[in-house]
Every structure is written in structure tokens, then in C-alpha cells.
Amino acid sequence: MVLCLVVSLQLTIILLISAVTVGFSSKQDHHLSDILGMLTKKILSCTVLALTARTIKSFSPAAVNLSSSVSPNTNSKHPYSLSARSMSDEVEKAKEAAQLAADGSPPTIFDKIISGEWSSDKLYEDDKCMAFRDVNPQAPTHFLVIPKERDGLTQLSLAREDQKELLGHLMYVAKDLGKKECPDGFRIIINDGKDGAQSVYHLHLHVMGGRQLSWPPG
């Protein structure tokens, strides 16, 4: 609005100068006429520059507020990275799950997958463990390796001495599948307890890869 008023004022001045210029020209005062003509050109030049600057500014990121209209992950090179909100959701789930954590608690989602009640994208299965793709992947490749029998192994910190062989087996299976799925490298993660953001109290190994992972995690 202010720009329109300024431009209108400048055009009015130009018209007045033009009228005066014509008047002086008719009186053969060419010198003054030339001065007024130069002044008119200057005003026109300033007007064009102001309009050009205004137009460029209207297309700048600040003007269209791109920083707030585009979410952090929309154009991310790594679209699987967690947003702050989803990370917060996972932490809240972990806190709720910690209150119910016990071997005698109701069957978890993993128990239902093992029993076949729920379907999964299975990668591997033997008499001791099972591996399947995560339904909420945080990397191009993200799968879980879990023991088929919970047997008190709700979290790593509660593992018994007689479960050392099983733990080694889980790691070995994770290694074999990781090499196959992610030949350029992978990461194995075990969340433990509330502060470790464990959301399912049935021991499970996350195997992630398929892109350059950052460090340190979370």
C-alpha cells in the first residue's frame, strides 16, 4: 500500500516536471529544460529500481515463509529419520510399557506374530528366534530379531546366565541377515527399560541400515 502511494506521488511529480519542461521549451530556455529532463529520468530510474526490489523480495523464502510451511523431513535426504514429535511419541509409549512390564503380562505384539495370529514380513525363522521387518521403519532397511520364547527375557538387563547361548544366537542371526540386507554396513540396537525407550517388553534386536547412519544416536 505504501509503495503504491510512493509510486503515485513520483508519477505526479514527473507529470508536473513534464508540463514545466514543455513550458520552458516554448520559451527557448533549453538549459533549464535539459535539467528538468534529467531529473525526470532520475525519478523514473528510482521508481523502476524500487519496483524491481519489491518484486524480488516477494519471492524470497522469508516472504513466502518456506521455513514454516515445509516440514523438516519433507525434502530430507534421509526421509526415514525421526521427527521430534515421533521421537516424543516413542518415549511416551516406552514409559507406558514400562509400567506394564512383566513376564506374566498379557501377550505382546511379538507373541501374536510368533503364534501367527498377526502377519509379518518374515525374513528368517528357526527353533530359537524369528526375524521380520519393522512395520515402522526408521531406515531403508530395518528389521527385528526376537527370541521365540520370552521366558523372562523381557529386556536385556534381565537376561539370566543360562540365556547366554540364546543371546549369542540372536546376535549371530542379526549379523548374518545384516550382511545380506546391508552389505555396506548396519547397526544393531537393543533398547532397555524406560530411559532406553523400550516400548515392547519382549527382548528384540533392531537391525538398521541401507543409508549412512548418524552418530551419536538419540
Short mmCIF file of C-alpha atoms in Angstrom, two decimals:
data_model
loop_
_atom_site.label_atom_id
_atom_site.label_comp_id
_atom_site.label_asym_id
_atom_site.label_seq_id
_atom_site.Cartn_x
_atom_site.Cartn_y
_atom_site.Cartn_z
CA MET A 1 0.00 0.00 0.00
CA VAL A 2 2.80 2.40 0.95
CA LEU A 3 4.68 1.51 -2.22
CA CYS A 4 1.62 2.35 -4.35
CA LEU A 5 1.34 5.80 -2.73
CA VAL A 6 5.05 6.48 -3.31
CA VAL A 7 4.82 5.45 -6.96
CA SER A 8 1.70 7.60 -7.46
CA LEU A 9 3.48 10.60 -5.92
CA GLN A 10 6.52 10.06 -8.15
CA LEU A 11 4.34 9.86 -11.28
CA THR A 12 2.56 13.07 -10.26
CA ILE A 13 5.91 14.84 -9.89
CA ILE A 14 7.01 13.52 -13.29
CA LEU A 15 3.84 14.89 -14.93
CA LEU A 16 4.36 18.31 -13.30
CA ILE A 17 8.00 18.40 -14.39
CA SER A 18 6.99 17.40 -17.92
CA ALA A 19 4.47 20.23 -18.05
CA VAL A 20 7.01 22.74 -16.81
CA THR A 21 9.60 21.36 -19.24
CA VAL A 22 7.25 21.92 -22.17
CA GLY A 23 6.57 25.46 -20.91
CA PHE A 24 10.24 26.33 -20.68
CA SER A 25 10.96 24.73 -24.02
CA SER A 26 8.46 27.03 -25.63
CA LYS A 27 10.36 29.98 -24.17
CA GLN A 28 13.61 28.71 -25.63
CA ASP A 29 15.13 28.09 -22.17
CA HIS A 30 16.82 24.90 -23.30
CA HIS A 31 19.28 24.74 -20.43
CA LEU A 32 16.59 24.57 -17.72
CA SER A 33 14.61 22.20 -19.88
CA ASP A 34 17.57 19.80 -20.00
CA ILE A 35 17.93 19.91 -16.20
CA LEU A 36 14.26 19.08 -15.68
CA GLY A 37 14.50 16.28 -18.25
CA MET A 38 17.45 14.73 -16.38
CA LEU A 39 15.52 14.99 -13.10
CA THR A 40 12.59 13.15 -14.68
CA LYS A 41 14.89 10.31 -15.82
CA LYS A 42 16.34 10.00 -12.30
CA ILE A 43 12.89 9.71 -10.74
CA LEU A 44 11.87 7.09 -13.31
CA SER A 45 15.06 5.13 -12.67
CA CYS A 46 14.48 5.13 -8.91
CA THR A 47 10.88 4.02 -9.41
CA VAL A 48 11.94 1.06 -11.59
CA LEU A 49 14.60 0.01 -9.07
CA ALA A 50 12.10 0.17 -6.20
CA LEU A 51 9.55 -1.93 -8.06
CA THR A 52 12.21 -4.49 -9.06
CA ALA A 53 13.46 -4.82 -5.47
CA ARG A 54 9.90 -5.23 -4.22
CA THR A 55 9.20 -7.97 -6.76
CA ILE A 56 12.37 -9.92 -5.88
CA LYS A 57 11.63 -9.65 -2.17
CA SER A 58 8.12 -11.03 -2.67
CA PHE A 59 9.64 -14.27 -3.97
CA SER A 60 12.24 -14.67 -1.23
CA PRO A 61 11.95 -17.63 1.21
CA ALA A 62 11.25 -15.25 4.07
CA ALA A 63 8.30 -13.68 2.24
CA VAL A 64 6.60 -16.96 1.42
CA ASN A 65 7.61 -18.43 4.80
CA LEU A 66 9.05 -21.63 3.39
CA SER A 67 10.73 -22.48 6.67
CA SER A 68 7.39 -22.94 8.41
CA SER A 69 5.38 -24.42 5.54
CA VAL A 70 7.79 -27.26 4.78
CA SER A 71 8.18 -29.95 7.40
CA PRO A 72 11.76 -30.89 8.43
CA ASN A 73 11.63 -34.23 6.66
CA THR A 74 9.70 -33.33 3.52
CA ASN A 75 12.80 -32.76 1.38
CA SER A 76 15.22 -34.60 3.65
CA LYS A 77 17.94 -36.67 2.08
CA HIS A 78 17.11 -39.32 4.66
CA PRO A 79 13.29 -39.45 4.89
CA TYR A 80 13.43 -42.23 7.49
CA SER A 81 14.91 -40.03 10.21
CA LEU A 82 12.58 -39.45 13.17
CA SER A 83 10.90 -36.09 13.67
CA ALA A 84 10.91 -34.55 17.15
CA ARG A 85 7.24 -35.37 17.54
CA SER A 86 7.52 -39.06 16.58
CA MET A 87 10.51 -39.41 18.91
CA SER A 88 8.42 -37.94 21.70
CA ASP A 89 5.61 -40.42 20.90
CA GLU A 90 8.03 -43.35 21.14
CA VAL A 91 9.27 -42.15 24.52
CA GLU A 92 5.71 -41.87 25.81
CA LYS A 93 4.96 -45.41 24.61
CA ALA A 94 8.09 -46.62 26.39
CA LYS A 95 7.01 -45.01 29.66
CA GLU A 96 3.57 -46.61 29.44
CA ALA A 97 5.03 -50.01 28.54
CA ALA A 98 7.46 -49.86 31.47
CA GLN A 99 4.54 -49.73 33.90
CA LEU A 100 3.17 -53.00 32.50
CA ALA A 101 6.50 -54.77 32.05
CA ALA A 102 6.44 -58.28 33.47
CA ASP A 103 6.86 -61.75 32.11
CA GLY A 104 3.33 -62.61 33.17
CA SER A 105 1.83 -59.58 31.43
CA PRO A 106 -0.59 -60.06 28.52
CA PRO A 107 0.87 -61.26 25.18
CA THR A 108 2.78 -58.60 23.30
CA ILE A 109 2.59 -57.87 19.59
CA PHE A 110 5.62 -60.17 19.18
CA ASP A 111 3.84 -63.08 20.84
CA LYS A 112 0.98 -62.64 18.37
CA ILE A 113 3.41 -62.56 15.43
CA ILE A 114 5.18 -65.71 16.64
CA SER A 115 1.87 -67.54 17.08
CA GLY A 116 0.73 -66.50 13.59
CA GLU A 117 -2.22 -64.52 14.93
CA TRP A 118 -0.72 -61.44 13.32
CA SER A 119 1.04 -61.49 9.97
CA SER A 120 4.57 -60.15 9.39
CA ASP A 121 7.12 -59.69 6.63
CA LYS A 122 9.28 -62.55 7.84
CA LEU A 123 12.97 -62.76 6.93
CA TYR A 124 14.10 -65.73 8.97
CA GLU A 125 12.92 -68.32 11.49
CA ASP A 126 14.42 -71.26 13.35
CA ASP A 127 13.60 -73.10 16.57
CA LYS A 128 15.06 -70.31 18.74
CA CYS A 129 14.33 -67.00 17.04
CA MET A 130 12.47 -65.14 14.35
CA ALA A 131 13.30 -62.08 12.23
CA PHE A 132 10.86 -59.79 10.41
CA ARG A 133 10.73 -56.27 9.02
CA ASP A 134 9.71 -53.42 11.31
CA VAL A 135 6.25 -52.04 10.49
CA ASN A 136 7.52 -48.52 11.28
CA PRO A 137 10.98 -48.48 9.66
CA GLN A 138 13.45 -45.76 10.62
CA ALA A 139 15.89 -46.61 7.82
CA PRO A 140 15.61 -48.08 4.31
CA THR A 141 16.37 -51.46 5.93
CA HIS A 142 15.00 -52.04 9.42
CA PHE A 143 14.13 -55.44 10.83
CA LEU A 144 13.84 -57.10 14.24
CA VAL A 145 15.30 -60.30 15.64
CA ILE A 146 13.45 -61.76 18.64
CA PRO A 147 13.56 -64.94 20.74
CA LYS A 148 10.54 -67.17 20.14
CA GLU A 149 10.21 -67.96 23.85
CA ARG A 150 10.09 -64.93 26.12
CA ASP A 151 10.95 -66.97 29.24
CA GLY A 152 11.59 -63.93 31.44
CA LEU A 153 13.68 -62.25 28.75
CA THR A 154 11.55 -59.13 28.63
CA GLN A 155 14.65 -56.93 28.45
CA LEU A 156 18.40 -57.40 28.10
CA SER A 157 19.18 -56.28 31.66
CA LEU A 158 17.11 -59.19 32.98
CA ALA A 159 18.91 -61.89 30.99
CA ARG A 160 19.98 -64.90 33.05
CA GLU A 161 23.28 -66.72 32.84
CA ASP A 162 21.61 -69.74 31.25
CA GLN A 163 20.41 -67.48 28.41
CA LYS A 164 23.89 -66.52 27.20
CA GLU A 165 23.75 -69.03 24.36
CA LEU A 166 20.41 -67.66 23.20
CA LEU A 167 21.74 -64.09 23.30
CA GLY A 168 24.72 -65.13 21.20
CA HIS A 169 22.43 -66.86 18.74
CA LEU A 170 20.29 -63.73 18.36
CA MET A 171 23.39 -61.64 17.66
CA TYR A 172 24.71 -64.17 15.13
CA VAL A 173 21.42 -64.26 13.23
CA ALA A 174 21.31 -60.44 13.27
CA LYS A 175 24.85 -60.41 11.85
CA ASP A 176 24.06 -62.85 9.04
CA LEU A 177 20.89 -61.03 8.00
CA GLY A 178 22.58 -57.64 8.38
CA LYS A 179 25.39 -58.60 5.99
CA LYS A 180 22.85 -59.85 3.47
CA GLU A 181 20.45 -56.91 3.71
CA CYS A 182 23.03 -54.15 4.23
CA PRO A 183 26.36 -55.08 2.58
CA ASP A 184 27.80 -51.59 3.24
CA GLY A 185 27.20 -51.78 6.98
CA PHE A 186 24.43 -51.79 9.56
CA ARG A 187 23.65 -51.01 13.19
CA ILE A 188 22.26 -53.30 15.90
CA ILE A 189 20.27 -51.61 18.66
CA ILE A 190 18.73 -53.03 21.83
CA ASN A 191 16.50 -50.66 23.81
CA ASP A 192 16.34 -51.45 27.52
CA GLY A 193 13.88 -50.03 30.01
CA LYS A 194 12.12 -46.70 30.19
CA ASP A 195 15.17 -44.50 29.67
CA GLY A 196 16.26 -46.77 26.81
CA ALA A 197 12.87 -46.12 25.12
CA GLN A 198 11.88 -49.78 25.13
CA SER A 199 8.24 -49.93 24.02
CA VAL A 200 7.72 -53.72 23.80
CA TYR A 201 8.82 -55.86 26.74
CA HIS A 202 9.93 -58.87 24.79
CA LEU A 203 13.66 -58.70 24.02
CA HIS A 204 14.25 -57.63 20.43
CA LEU A 205 17.24 -56.51 18.37
CA HIS A 206 16.78 -53.70 15.87
CA VAL A 207 18.96 -54.07 12.76
CA MET A 208 19.10 -50.89 10.67
CA GLY A 209 20.97 -49.85 7.55
CA GLY A 210 20.66 -49.02 3.86
CA ARG A 211 21.98 -45.47 4.30
CA GLN A 212 24.65 -43.53 6.19
CA LEU A 213 23.56 -43.55 9.83
CA SER A 214 24.43 -40.62 12.07
CA TRP A 215 26.29 -40.66 15.38
CA PRO A 216 25.63 -40.40 18.23
CA PRO A 217 22.08 -41.80 18.11
CA GLY A 218 19.19 -40.21 20.05
#
